[in-house]
mmCIF file of C-alpha atoms and ligand atoms in Angstrom:
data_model
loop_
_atom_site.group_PDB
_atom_site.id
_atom_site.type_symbol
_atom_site.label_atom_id
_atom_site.label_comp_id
_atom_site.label_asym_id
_atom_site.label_seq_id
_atom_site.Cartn_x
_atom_site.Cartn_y
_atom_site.Cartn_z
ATOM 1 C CA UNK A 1 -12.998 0.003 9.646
ATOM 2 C CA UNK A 2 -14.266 2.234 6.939
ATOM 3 C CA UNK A 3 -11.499 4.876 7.335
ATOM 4 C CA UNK A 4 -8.802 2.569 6.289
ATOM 5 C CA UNK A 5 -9.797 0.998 2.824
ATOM 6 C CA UNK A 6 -7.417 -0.853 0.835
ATOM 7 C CA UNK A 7 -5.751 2.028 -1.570
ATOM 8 C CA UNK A 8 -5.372 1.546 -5.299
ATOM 9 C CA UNK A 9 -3.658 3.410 -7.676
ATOM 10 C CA UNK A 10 -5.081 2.734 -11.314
ATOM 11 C CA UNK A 11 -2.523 3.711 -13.816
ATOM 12 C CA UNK A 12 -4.525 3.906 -16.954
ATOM 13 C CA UNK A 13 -4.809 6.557 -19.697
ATOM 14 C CA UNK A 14 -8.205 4.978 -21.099
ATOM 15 C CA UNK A 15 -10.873 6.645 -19.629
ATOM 16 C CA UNK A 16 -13.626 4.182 -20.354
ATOM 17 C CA UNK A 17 -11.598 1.637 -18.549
ATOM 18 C CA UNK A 18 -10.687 4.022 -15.721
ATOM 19 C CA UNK A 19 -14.980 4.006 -15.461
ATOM 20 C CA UNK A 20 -15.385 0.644 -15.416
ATOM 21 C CA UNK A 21 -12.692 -0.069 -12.374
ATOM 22 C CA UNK A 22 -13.926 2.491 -10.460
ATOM 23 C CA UNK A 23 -17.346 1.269 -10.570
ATOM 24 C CA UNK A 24 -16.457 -2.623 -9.715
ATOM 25 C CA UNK A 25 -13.210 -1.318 -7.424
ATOM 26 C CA UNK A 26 -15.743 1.130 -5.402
ATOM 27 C CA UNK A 27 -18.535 -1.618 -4.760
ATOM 28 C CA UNK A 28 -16.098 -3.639 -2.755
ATOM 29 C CA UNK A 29 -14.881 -0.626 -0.569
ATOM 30 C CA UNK A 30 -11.606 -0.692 -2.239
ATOM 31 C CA UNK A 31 -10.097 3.054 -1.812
ATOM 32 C CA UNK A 32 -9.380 4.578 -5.963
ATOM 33 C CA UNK A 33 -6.734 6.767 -6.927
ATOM 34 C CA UNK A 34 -6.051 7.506 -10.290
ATOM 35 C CA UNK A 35 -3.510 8.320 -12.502
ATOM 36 C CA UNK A 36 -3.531 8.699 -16.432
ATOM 37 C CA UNK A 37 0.430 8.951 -16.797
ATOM 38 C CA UNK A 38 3.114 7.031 -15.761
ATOM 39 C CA UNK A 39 4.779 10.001 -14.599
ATOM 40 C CA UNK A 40 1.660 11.001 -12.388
ATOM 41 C CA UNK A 41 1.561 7.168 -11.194
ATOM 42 C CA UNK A 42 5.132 7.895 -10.282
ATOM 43 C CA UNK A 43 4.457 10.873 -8.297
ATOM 44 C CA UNK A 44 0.874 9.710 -6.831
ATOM 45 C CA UNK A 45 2.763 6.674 -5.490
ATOM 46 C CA UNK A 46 5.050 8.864 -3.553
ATOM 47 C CA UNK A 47 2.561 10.778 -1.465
ATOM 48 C CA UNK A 48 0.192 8.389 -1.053
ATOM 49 C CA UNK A 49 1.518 5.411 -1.388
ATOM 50 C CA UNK A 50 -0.752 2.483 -2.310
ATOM 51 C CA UNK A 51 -1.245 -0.711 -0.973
ATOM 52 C CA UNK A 52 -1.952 -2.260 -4.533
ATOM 53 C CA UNK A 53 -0.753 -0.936 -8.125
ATOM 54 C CA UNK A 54 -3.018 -1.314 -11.454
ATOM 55 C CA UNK A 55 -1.179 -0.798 -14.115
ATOM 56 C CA UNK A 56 -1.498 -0.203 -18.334
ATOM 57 C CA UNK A 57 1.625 -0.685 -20.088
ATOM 58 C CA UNK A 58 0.529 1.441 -23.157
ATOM 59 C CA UNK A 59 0.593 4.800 -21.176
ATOM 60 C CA UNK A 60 1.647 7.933 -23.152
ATOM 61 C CA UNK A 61 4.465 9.205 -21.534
ATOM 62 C CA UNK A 62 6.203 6.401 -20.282
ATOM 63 C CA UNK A 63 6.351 2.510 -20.568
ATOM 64 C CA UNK A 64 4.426 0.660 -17.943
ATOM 65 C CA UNK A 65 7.645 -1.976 -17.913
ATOM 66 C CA UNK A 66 9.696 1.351 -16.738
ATOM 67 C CA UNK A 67 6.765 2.527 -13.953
ATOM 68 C CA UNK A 68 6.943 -1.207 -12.375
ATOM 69 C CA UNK A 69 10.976 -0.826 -13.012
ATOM 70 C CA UNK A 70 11.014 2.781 -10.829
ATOM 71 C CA UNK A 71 8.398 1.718 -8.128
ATOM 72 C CA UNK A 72 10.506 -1.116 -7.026
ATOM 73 C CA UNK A 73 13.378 1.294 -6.710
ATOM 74 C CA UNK A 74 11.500 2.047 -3.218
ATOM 75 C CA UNK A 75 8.393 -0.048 -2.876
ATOM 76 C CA UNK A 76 7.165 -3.613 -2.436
ATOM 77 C CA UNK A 77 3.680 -2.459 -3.292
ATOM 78 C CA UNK A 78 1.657 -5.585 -5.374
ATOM 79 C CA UNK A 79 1.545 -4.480 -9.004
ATOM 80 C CA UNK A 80 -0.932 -6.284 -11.174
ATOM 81 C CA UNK A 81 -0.277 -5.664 -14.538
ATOM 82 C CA UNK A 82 -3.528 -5.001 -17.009
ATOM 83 C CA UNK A 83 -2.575 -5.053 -20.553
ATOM 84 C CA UNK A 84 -4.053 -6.062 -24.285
ATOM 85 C CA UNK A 85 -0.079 -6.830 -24.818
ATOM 86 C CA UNK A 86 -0.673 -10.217 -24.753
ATOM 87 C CA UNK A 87 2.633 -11.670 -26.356
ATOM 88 C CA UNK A 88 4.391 -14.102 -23.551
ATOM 89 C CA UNK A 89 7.780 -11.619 -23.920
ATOM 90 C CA UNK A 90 5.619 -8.514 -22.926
ATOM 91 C CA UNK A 91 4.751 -10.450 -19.904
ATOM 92 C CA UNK A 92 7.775 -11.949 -18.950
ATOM 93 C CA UNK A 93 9.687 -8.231 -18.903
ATOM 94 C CA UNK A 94 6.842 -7.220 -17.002
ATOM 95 C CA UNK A 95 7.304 -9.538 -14.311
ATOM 96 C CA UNK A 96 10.947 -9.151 -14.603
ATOM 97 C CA UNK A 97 10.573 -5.904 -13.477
ATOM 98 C CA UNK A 98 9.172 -6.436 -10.602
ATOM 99 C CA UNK A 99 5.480 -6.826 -11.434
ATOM 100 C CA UNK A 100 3.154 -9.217 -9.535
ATOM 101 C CA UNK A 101 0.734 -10.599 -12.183
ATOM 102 C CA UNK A 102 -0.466 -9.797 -14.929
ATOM 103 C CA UNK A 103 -3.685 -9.727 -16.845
ATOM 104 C CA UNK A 104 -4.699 -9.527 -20.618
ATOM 105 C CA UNK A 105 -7.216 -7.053 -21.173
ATOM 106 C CA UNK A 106 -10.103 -7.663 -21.881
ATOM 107 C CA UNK A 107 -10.763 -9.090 -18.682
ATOM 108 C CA UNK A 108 -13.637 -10.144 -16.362
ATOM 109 C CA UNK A 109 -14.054 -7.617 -13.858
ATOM 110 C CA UNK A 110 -14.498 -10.940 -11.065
ATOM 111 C CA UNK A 111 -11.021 -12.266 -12.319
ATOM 112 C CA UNK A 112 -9.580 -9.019 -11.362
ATOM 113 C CA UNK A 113 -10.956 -8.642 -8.622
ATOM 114 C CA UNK A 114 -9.941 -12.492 -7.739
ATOM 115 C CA UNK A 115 -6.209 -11.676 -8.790
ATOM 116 C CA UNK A 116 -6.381 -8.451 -6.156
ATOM 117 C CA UNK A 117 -6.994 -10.501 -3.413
ATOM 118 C CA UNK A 118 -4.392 -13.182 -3.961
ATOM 119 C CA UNK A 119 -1.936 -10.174 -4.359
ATOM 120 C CA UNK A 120 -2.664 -8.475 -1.510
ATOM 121 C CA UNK A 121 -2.477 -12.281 0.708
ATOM 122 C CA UNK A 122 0.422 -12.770 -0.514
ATOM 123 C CA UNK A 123 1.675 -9.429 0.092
ATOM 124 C CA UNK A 124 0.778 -9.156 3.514
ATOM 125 C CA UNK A 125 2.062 -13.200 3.872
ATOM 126 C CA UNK A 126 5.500 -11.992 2.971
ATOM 127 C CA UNK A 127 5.463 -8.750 5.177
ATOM 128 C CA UNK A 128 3.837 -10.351 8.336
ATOM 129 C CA UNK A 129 5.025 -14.140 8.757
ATOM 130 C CA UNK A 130 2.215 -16.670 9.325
ATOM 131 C CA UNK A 131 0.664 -14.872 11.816
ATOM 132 C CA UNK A 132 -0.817 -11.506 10.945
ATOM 133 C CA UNK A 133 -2.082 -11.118 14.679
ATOM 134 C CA UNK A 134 1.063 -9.256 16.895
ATOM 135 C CA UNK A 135 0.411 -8.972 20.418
ATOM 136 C CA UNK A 136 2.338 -7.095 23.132
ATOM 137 C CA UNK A 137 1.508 -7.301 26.817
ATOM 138 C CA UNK A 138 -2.449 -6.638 26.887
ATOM 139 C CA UNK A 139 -2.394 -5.422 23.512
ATOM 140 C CA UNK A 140 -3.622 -6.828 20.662
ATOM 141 C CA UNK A 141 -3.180 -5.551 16.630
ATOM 142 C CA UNK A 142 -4.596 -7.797 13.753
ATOM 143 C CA UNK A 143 -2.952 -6.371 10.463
ATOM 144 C CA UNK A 144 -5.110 -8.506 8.409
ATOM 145 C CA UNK A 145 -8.543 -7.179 9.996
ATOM 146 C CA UNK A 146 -6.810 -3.683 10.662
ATOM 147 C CA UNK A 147 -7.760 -3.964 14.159
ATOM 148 C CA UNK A 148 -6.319 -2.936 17.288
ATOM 149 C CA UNK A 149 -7.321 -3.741 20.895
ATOM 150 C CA UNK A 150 -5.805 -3.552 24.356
ATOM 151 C CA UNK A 151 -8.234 -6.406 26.441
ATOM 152 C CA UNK A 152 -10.682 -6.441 23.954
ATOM 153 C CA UNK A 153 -11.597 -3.492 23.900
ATOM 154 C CA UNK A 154 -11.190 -1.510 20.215
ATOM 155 C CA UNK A 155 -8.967 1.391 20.414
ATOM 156 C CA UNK A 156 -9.926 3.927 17.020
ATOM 157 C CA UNK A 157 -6.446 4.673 15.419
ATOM 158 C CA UNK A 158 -6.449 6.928 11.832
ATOM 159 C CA UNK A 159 -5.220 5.224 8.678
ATOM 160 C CA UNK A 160 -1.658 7.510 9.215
ATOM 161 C CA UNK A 161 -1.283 6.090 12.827
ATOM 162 C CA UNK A 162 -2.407 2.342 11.413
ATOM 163 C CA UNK A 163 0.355 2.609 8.452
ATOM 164 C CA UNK A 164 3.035 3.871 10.884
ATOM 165 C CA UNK A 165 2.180 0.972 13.579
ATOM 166 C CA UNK A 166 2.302 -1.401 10.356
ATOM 167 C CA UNK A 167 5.678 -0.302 9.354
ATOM 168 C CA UNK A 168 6.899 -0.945 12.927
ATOM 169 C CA UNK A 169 5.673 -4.285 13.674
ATOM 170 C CA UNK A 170 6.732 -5.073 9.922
ATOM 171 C CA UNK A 171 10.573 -4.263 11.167
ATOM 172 C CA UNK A 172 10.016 -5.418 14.800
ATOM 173 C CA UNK A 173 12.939 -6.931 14.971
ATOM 174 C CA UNK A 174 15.131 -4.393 13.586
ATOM 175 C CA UNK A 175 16.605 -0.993 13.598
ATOM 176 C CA UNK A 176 14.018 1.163 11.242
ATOM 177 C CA UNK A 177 15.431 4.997 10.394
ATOM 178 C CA UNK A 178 13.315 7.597 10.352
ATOM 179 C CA UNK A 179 13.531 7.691 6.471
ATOM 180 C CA UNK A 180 12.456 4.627 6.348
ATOM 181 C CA UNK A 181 9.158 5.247 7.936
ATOM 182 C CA UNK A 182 8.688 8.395 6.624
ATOM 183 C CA UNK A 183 8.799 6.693 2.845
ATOM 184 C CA UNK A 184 6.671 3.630 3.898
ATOM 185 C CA UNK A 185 4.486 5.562 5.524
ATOM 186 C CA UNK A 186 4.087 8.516 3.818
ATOM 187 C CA UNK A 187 6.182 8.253 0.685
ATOM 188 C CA UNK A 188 9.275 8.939 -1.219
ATOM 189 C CA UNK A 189 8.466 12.351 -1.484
ATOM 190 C CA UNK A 190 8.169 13.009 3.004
ATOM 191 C CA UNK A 191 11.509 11.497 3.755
ATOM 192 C CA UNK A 192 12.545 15.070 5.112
ATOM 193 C CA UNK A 193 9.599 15.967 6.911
ATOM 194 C CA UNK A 194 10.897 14.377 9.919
ATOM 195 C CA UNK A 195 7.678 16.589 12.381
ATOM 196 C CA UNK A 196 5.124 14.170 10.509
ATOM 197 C CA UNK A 197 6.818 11.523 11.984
ATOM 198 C CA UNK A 198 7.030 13.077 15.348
ATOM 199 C CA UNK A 199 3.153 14.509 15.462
ATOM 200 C CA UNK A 200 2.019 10.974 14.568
ATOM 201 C CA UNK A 201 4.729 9.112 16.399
ATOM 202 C CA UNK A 202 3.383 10.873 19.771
ATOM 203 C CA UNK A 203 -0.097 10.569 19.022
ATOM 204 C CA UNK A 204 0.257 6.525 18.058
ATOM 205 C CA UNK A 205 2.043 6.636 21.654
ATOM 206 C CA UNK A 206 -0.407 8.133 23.482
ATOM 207 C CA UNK A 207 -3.512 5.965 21.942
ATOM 208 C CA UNK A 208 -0.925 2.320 22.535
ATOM 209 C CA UNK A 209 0.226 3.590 25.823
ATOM 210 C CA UNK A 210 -2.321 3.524 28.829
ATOM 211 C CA UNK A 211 0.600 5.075 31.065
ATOM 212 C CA UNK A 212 3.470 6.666 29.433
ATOM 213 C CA UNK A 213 5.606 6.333 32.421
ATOM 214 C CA UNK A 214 5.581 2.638 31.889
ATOM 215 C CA UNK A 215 7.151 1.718 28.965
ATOM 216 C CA UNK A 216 6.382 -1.921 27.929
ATOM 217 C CA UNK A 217 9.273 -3.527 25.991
ATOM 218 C CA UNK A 218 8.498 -5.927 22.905
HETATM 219 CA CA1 LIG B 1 -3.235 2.337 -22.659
#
């Protein structure tokens, strides 16, 4: 579905390199924000939160070390490091913090885009067990191919309502706050805004529901 790309936040102050991601990232449908700070990473992250995190270390407000460090205060994003640090104790604090991979610069933009992909499996390994495909009575919901289906037949939901139904399967078997969604979903920055939840909440209902009366239990 063309409406729900994969997102990805660039955190890089170079704007030559900013060009040449955006160019490779955009030919293989990948969604592109960007952000030349760490402190506009930071806050980017937070209202739309990505599902993948490229990130400098040399920014020029903060360290990229400290942007992977405050992420993971809240989010299990991927975060591939792209650096010319190339000294093994830059990349070992790196990954310390939290970081994914990481990735000398200069780099091949098919190695990169290589390194993406084996974040973002094992991402989505770790958050959805073996099986990616969840199924409940007549209804069907591949996270991998972001596809949902009650028998067969496609049913259109809007990346919001896809992230939400994400987050629930994701916690299936346990109790998930509101907070909670509202940050997964929407970001650090919406855990108050409790009527997003409810506006999407009914309208993921009514699209997963074919009678509301009968509520199916799984
Ligand atoms: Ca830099």
């Amino acid at each position: 579905m063309s409406e729900s790309k994969i997102r990805v936040l660039v955190v890089e102050d170079d704007s030559q390199i900013r060009r040449f991601l955006r160019a490779g990232l955009a030919a293989q449908g990948y969604e592109l924000r960007e952000a030349e700070t760490g402190q506009q990473a930071l806050a980017d992250a937070a209202i739309a939160p990505p599902e993948l995190v490229i990130l400098d270390l040399g920014l020029p407000d903060i360290d990229g070390v400290e942007v992977v460090r405050r992420l993971r205060e809240w989010s299990v994003v991927p975060i591939l490091v792209l650096s010319a640090r190339a000294r093994e104790s830059d990349k070992i604090a790196a990954l310390d913090a939290g970081a994914d991979d990481y990735l000398t610069k200069p780099f091949g933009m098919g190695e990169l885009l290589a390194r993406m992909r084996v974040a973002l499996r094992h991402r989505s390994a770790l958050g959805e067990g073996a099986s990616s495909v969840f199924t409940c009575a007549n209804l069907q919901v591949d996270l991998s191919a972001r596809r949902v289906t009650r028998d067969g037949a496609d049913i259109h939901l809007t990346p919001i309502e896809y992230r939400l139904l994400g987050v629930l399967i994701r916690h299936a078997d346990k109790v998930v706050t509101h907070r909670q969604l509202l940050r997964e979903v929407w970001g650090l920055a919406y855990v108050e805004r409790s009527h997003y939840l409810r506006v999407h909440m009914a309208a993921l209902r009514q699209k997963l529901e074919p009678d509301p009366v009968r509520r199916d239990s799984c």
